């Protein structure tokens, strides 16, 4: 089963992707994390993507799409493969169309699309107080979901950091792209009958319950 999580930065997609992994065995595929790994390793893709990620702009499609298709193929070839949760891809209609075409050509499909809806003011709060763990990308928030010890991940003890694109100016830029561009994907997947909208402004447990229910309905 393959699921797409759609939502603005800070809507909780990554947290829900972790729940889908835990409960349904779906492998998270976060395009932003993959790009940051390439940048950290200095791969050719990372070098090309770096200036876009640093500005908070979208990385050109030809770079991102190939990276995601490679991830999907690698996951499928694993013996215990149950599917993936895409988080952060697609972000535009051309990316969604390309994904549909490439998956169809390989006999695959997206089963469900889950949109986490969160008001912009709340997203701004969540992102400016967001801290992420170095080891596994677990997400904490100093106001709403603080770790027990400041600066340390409860789950694996690794150090927490703030992303370089979580500054007020870049957050606004990234949210503009989401609300002007990515949001059109909701109509795209609504027309395909795959979309479930979830109120992402509630507690993590409530959102997780609805996310898992939507995924199970699609399986
Ligand atoms: P994220 O971690 O999802 O907020 O992504 C961080 C950054 O990676 C974005 O601001 C973009 O620069 C880049 N990025 C991630 N996913 C995509 C995508 N689907 N298309 C283009 N750029 C992307």
Tab-separated table of C-alpha atoms and ligand atoms in Angstrom:
chain	number	residue	atom	x	y	z
A	1	UNK	CA	0.000	0.000	0.000
A	2	UNK	CA	1.297	3.444	-0.913
A	3	UNK	CA	0.090	6.565	0.847
A	4	UNK	CA	0.724	10.253	0.268
A	5	UNK	CA	0.610	12.634	3.214
A	6	UNK	CA	-0.141	16.198	2.120
A	7	UNK	CA	0.182	19.095	4.511
A	8	UNK	CA	2.073	22.297	5.067
A	9	UNK	CA	5.379	22.369	6.893
A	10	UNK	CA	4.600	21.784	10.563
A	11	UNK	CA	1.274	20.033	9.906
A	12	UNK	CA	2.598	16.795	11.410
A	13	UNK	CA	3.154	14.695	8.284
A	14	UNK	CA	6.402	13.232	9.582
A	15	UNK	CA	4.842	12.259	12.914
A	16	UNK	CA	1.975	10.516	11.127
A	17	UNK	CA	4.375	8.805	8.717
A	18	UNK	CA	6.079	7.324	11.800
A	19	UNK	CA	2.703	6.023	13.028
A	20	UNK	CA	1.996	4.450	9.626
A	21	UNK	CA	5.381	2.749	9.792
A	22	UNK	CA	4.799	1.483	13.330
A	23	UNK	CA	1.250	0.230	12.730
A	24	UNK	CA	1.210	-0.772	9.059
A	25	UNK	CA	4.879	-1.271	8.190
A	26	UNK	CA	4.912	1.482	5.559
A	27	UNK	CA	8.370	2.939	4.963
A	28	UNK	CA	8.492	6.738	5.310
A	29	UNK	CA	9.850	8.581	2.284
A	30	UNK	CA	10.396	12.230	3.247
A	31	UNK	CA	11.696	14.147	0.240
A	32	UNK	CA	13.147	16.927	2.417
A	33	UNK	CA	15.057	14.412	4.584
A	34	UNK	CA	16.415	12.639	1.500
A	35	UNK	CA	17.565	15.961	0.033
A	36	UNK	CA	19.205	17.000	3.310
A	37	UNK	CA	21.050	13.637	3.382
A	38	UNK	CA	22.335	14.211	-0.156
A	39	UNK	CA	23.430	17.732	0.813
A	40	UNK	CA	25.211	16.488	3.954
A	41	UNK	CA	27.039	13.816	1.940
A	42	UNK	CA	27.893	16.283	-0.842
A	43	UNK	CA	26.565	14.027	-3.621
A	44	UNK	CA	26.109	15.589	-7.109
A	45	UNK	CA	22.339	15.745	-6.436
A	46	UNK	CA	22.990	17.349	-3.058
A	47	UNK	CA	25.243	19.992	-4.584
A	48	UNK	CA	22.620	20.903	-7.169
A	49	UNK	CA	19.755	20.938	-4.665
A	50	UNK	CA	21.541	22.851	-1.904
A	51	UNK	CA	20.912	26.472	-3.005
A	52	UNK	CA	17.189	25.813	-3.512
A	53	UNK	CA	16.762	24.121	-0.115
A	54	UNK	CA	18.707	26.901	1.612
A	55	UNK	CA	16.426	29.560	0.116
A	56	UNK	CA	13.272	27.592	0.923
A	57	UNK	CA	12.480	27.246	-2.817
A	58	UNK	CA	11.368	24.106	-4.597
A	59	UNK	CA	14.164	21.964	-6.017
A	60	UNK	CA	13.693	21.408	-9.799
A	61	UNK	CA	11.420	18.484	-10.663
A	62	UNK	CA	13.993	16.503	-12.627
A	63	UNK	CA	16.197	16.237	-9.517
A	64	UNK	CA	13.450	15.365	-7.031
A	65	UNK	CA	11.395	12.964	-9.136
A	66	UNK	CA	14.351	10.702	-9.968
A	67	UNK	CA	15.303	10.570	-6.295
A	68	UNK	CA	11.786	9.515	-5.263
A	69	UNK	CA	11.436	6.889	-8.007
A	70	UNK	CA	14.772	5.387	-6.947
A	71	UNK	CA	13.502	5.204	-3.360
A	72	UNK	CA	10.242	3.501	-4.432
A	73	UNK	CA	12.090	0.924	-6.540
A	74	UNK	CA	14.595	0.199	-3.767
A	75	UNK	CA	11.771	-0.272	-1.257
A	76	UNK	CA	9.832	-2.604	-3.555
A	77	UNK	CA	12.854	-4.833	-3.998
A	78	UNK	CA	13.067	-5.489	-0.256
A	79	UNK	CA	11.621	-8.879	0.741
A	80	UNK	CA	9.449	-7.499	3.577
A	81	UNK	CA	8.179	-4.505	1.558
A	82	UNK	CA	4.690	-3.370	2.608
A	83	UNK	CA	4.684	0.006	0.811
A	84	UNK	CA	5.634	3.598	1.499
A	85	UNK	CA	4.318	6.830	2.944
A	86	UNK	CA	5.347	9.767	0.793
A	87	UNK	CA	5.892	12.923	2.865
A	88	UNK	CA	6.725	16.143	1.028
A	89	UNK	CA	6.359	14.679	-2.462
A	90	UNK	CA	4.539	15.456	-4.688
A	91	UNK	CA	4.343	19.202	-4.044
A	92	UNK	CA	3.051	20.338	-7.454
A	93	UNK	CA	0.572	19.042	-10.057
A	94	UNK	CA	3.366	18.213	-12.572
A	95	UNK	CA	5.106	16.150	-9.868
A	96	UNK	CA	1.821	14.324	-9.100
A	97	UNK	CA	1.158	13.618	-12.785
A	98	UNK	CA	4.670	12.308	-13.295
A	99	UNK	CA	4.383	10.108	-10.206
A	100	UNK	CA	1.073	8.639	-11.416
A	101	UNK	CA	2.500	7.955	-14.878
A	102	UNK	CA	5.711	6.350	-13.628
A	103	UNK	CA	3.949	4.229	-11.034
A	104	UNK	CA	1.332	3.041	-13.550
A	105	UNK	CA	4.123	2.066	-15.947
A	106	UNK	CA	5.545	-0.148	-13.191
A	107	UNK	CA	2.146	-1.654	-12.210
A	108	UNK	CA	1.977	0.384	-8.996
A	109	UNK	CA	-0.459	2.956	-7.627
A	110	UNK	CA	-1.138	5.413	-4.847
A	111	UNK	CA	-3.890	3.912	-2.682
A	112	UNK	CA	-4.780	6.866	-0.467
A	113	UNK	CA	-3.966	10.524	0.025
A	114	UNK	CA	-4.301	12.006	3.493
A	115	UNK	CA	-4.318	15.784	3.924
A	116	UNK	CA	-3.527	17.292	7.326
A	117	UNK	CA	-5.219	20.669	7.572
A	118	UNK	CA	-3.768	23.191	10.021
A	119	UNK	CA	-4.331	26.981	10.096
A	120	UNK	CA	-1.346	29.081	9.015
A	121	UNK	CA	-0.985	30.865	12.381
A	122	UNK	CA	-0.618	27.548	14.185
A	123	UNK	CA	1.923	26.321	11.617
A	124	UNK	CA	4.038	29.414	12.247
A	125	UNK	CA	4.021	28.709	15.986
A	126	UNK	CA	4.869	25.054	15.531
A	127	UNK	CA	7.752	25.706	13.130
A	128	UNK	CA	9.434	28.486	15.046
A	129	UNK	CA	9.585	26.300	18.180
A	130	UNK	CA	10.454	23.089	16.317
A	131	UNK	CA	13.488	21.024	17.323
A	132	UNK	CA	14.542	17.849	15.522
A	133	UNK	CA	16.697	14.970	16.707
A	134	UNK	CA	19.949	14.285	14.901
A	135	UNK	CA	19.687	10.513	14.976
A	136	UNK	CA	16.196	9.806	13.608
A	137	UNK	CA	14.464	13.116	12.866
A	138	UNK	CA	11.985	12.831	15.772
A	139	UNK	CA	10.179	16.159	16.057
A	140	UNK	CA	9.720	18.125	19.310
A	141	UNK	CA	8.240	21.507	20.066
A	142	UNK	CA	9.423	23.553	23.013
A	143	UNK	CA	5.883	24.878	23.631
A	144	UNK	CA	3.445	22.147	22.620
A	145	UNK	CA	5.417	18.865	22.719
A	146	UNK	CA	8.624	19.471	24.711
A	147	UNK	CA	11.252	16.796	25.370
A	148	UNK	CA	11.752	15.879	29.049
A	149	UNK	CA	15.307	17.285	28.965
A	150	UNK	CA	15.824	20.441	26.904
A	151	UNK	CA	17.912	19.788	23.804
A	152	UNK	CA	17.801	15.953	24.076
A	153	UNK	CA	15.477	13.536	22.233
A	154	UNK	CA	13.353	11.485	24.687
A	155	UNK	CA	13.226	8.577	22.279
A	156	UNK	CA	16.885	8.033	21.425
A	157	UNK	CA	18.917	10.473	23.564
A	158	UNK	CA	20.423	12.266	20.585
A	159	UNK	CA	20.943	16.039	20.410
A	160	UNK	CA	18.157	18.261	19.049
A	161	UNK	CA	18.733	20.981	16.439
A	162	UNK	CA	16.697	23.628	14.633
A	163	UNK	CA	16.591	23.423	10.838
A	164	UNK	CA	18.388	26.212	8.988
A	165	UNK	CA	15.215	26.827	6.917
A	166	UNK	CA	13.046	27.152	10.046
A	167	UNK	CA	13.812	30.896	10.291
A	168	UNK	CA	10.812	33.297	10.214
A	169	UNK	CA	11.513	34.566	6.686
A	170	UNK	CA	12.082	31.118	5.162
A	171	UNK	CA	9.106	29.660	7.001
A	172	UNK	CA	6.870	32.323	5.415
A	173	UNK	CA	8.360	31.577	1.998
A	174	UNK	CA	7.822	27.824	2.334
A	175	UNK	CA	4.253	28.293	3.592
A	176	UNK	CA	3.524	30.629	0.641
A	177	UNK	CA	4.607	27.879	-1.743
A	178	UNK	CA	2.379	25.393	0.085
A	179	UNK	CA	-0.740	27.578	0.140
A	180	UNK	CA	-0.270	28.893	-3.432
A	181	UNK	CA	0.859	25.733	-5.144
A	182	UNK	CA	0.844	22.464	-3.220
A	183	UNK	CA	-2.718	22.985	-1.990
A	184	UNK	CA	-3.979	22.381	-5.571
A	185	UNK	CA	-3.048	18.734	-5.105
A	186	UNK	CA	-6.111	18.392	-2.883
A	187	UNK	CA	-8.407	18.905	-5.919
A	188	UNK	CA	-6.223	16.636	-8.027
A	189	UNK	CA	-6.556	13.706	-5.611
A	190	UNK	CA	-10.181	14.533	-4.729
A	191	UNK	CA	-11.014	13.999	-8.408
A	192	UNK	CA	-9.311	10.605	-8.204
A	193	UNK	CA	-11.498	9.731	-5.176
A	194	UNK	CA	-8.423	9.118	-3.010
A	195	UNK	CA	-8.456	12.102	-0.660
A	196	UNK	CA	-9.227	12.123	3.078
A	197	UNK	CA	-8.994	15.508	4.845
A	198	UNK	CA	-8.058	15.446	8.519
A	199	UNK	CA	-8.101	18.290	11.042
A	200	UNK	CA	-4.426	18.406	12.001
A	201	UNK	CA	-4.846	21.090	14.671
A	202	UNK	CA	-5.860	18.495	17.288
A	203	UNK	CA	-3.724	16.306	19.571
A	204	UNK	CA	-1.246	13.898	17.973
A	205	UNK	CA	-3.281	10.912	19.245
A	206	UNK	CA	-6.511	12.156	17.661
A	207	UNK	CA	-4.810	12.852	14.341
A	208	UNK	CA	-3.083	9.455	14.413
A	209	UNK	CA	-6.368	7.643	15.030
A	210	UNK	CA	-7.964	9.292	11.967
A	211	UNK	CA	-4.845	8.810	9.831
A	212	UNK	CA	-4.675	5.083	10.574
A	213	UNK	CA	-8.415	4.703	9.941
A	214	UNK	CA	-8.076	6.392	6.538
A	215	UNK	CA	-5.102	4.195	5.624
A	216	UNK	CA	-6.883	0.998	6.724
A	217	UNK	CA	-9.969	1.894	4.664
A	218	UNK	CA	-7.742	2.112	1.587
A	219	UNK	CA	-5.978	-1.223	2.098
B	1	LIG	P1	10.694	19.679	3.828
B	1	LIG	O1	11.615	18.964	4.755
B	1	LIG	O2	9.598	18.811	3.280
B	1	LIG	O3	10.163	20.964	4.395
B	1	LIG	O4	11.584	20.079	2.544
B	1	LIG	C1	12.729	20.907	2.693
B	1	LIG	C2	13.099	21.496	1.352
B	1	LIG	O5	13.445	20.460	0.425
B	1	LIG	C3	12.003	22.283	0.659
B	1	LIG	O6	11.893	23.617	1.156
B	1	LIG	C4	12.484	22.236	-0.795
B	1	LIG	O7	13.590	23.102	-0.993
B	1	LIG	C5	13.012	20.808	-0.902
B	1	LIG	N1	11.962	19.845	-1.317
B	1	LIG	C6	11.429	18.837	-0.573
B	1	LIG	N2	10.493	18.170	-1.266
B	1	LIG	C7	10.425	18.749	-2.486
B	1	LIG	C8	9.627	18.525	-3.650
B	1	LIG	N3	8.689	17.558	-3.689
B	1	LIG	N4	9.829	19.322	-4.716
B	1	LIG	C9	10.749	20.298	-4.695
B	1	LIG	N5	11.515	20.594	-3.633
B	1	LIG	C10	11.360	19.818	-2.530
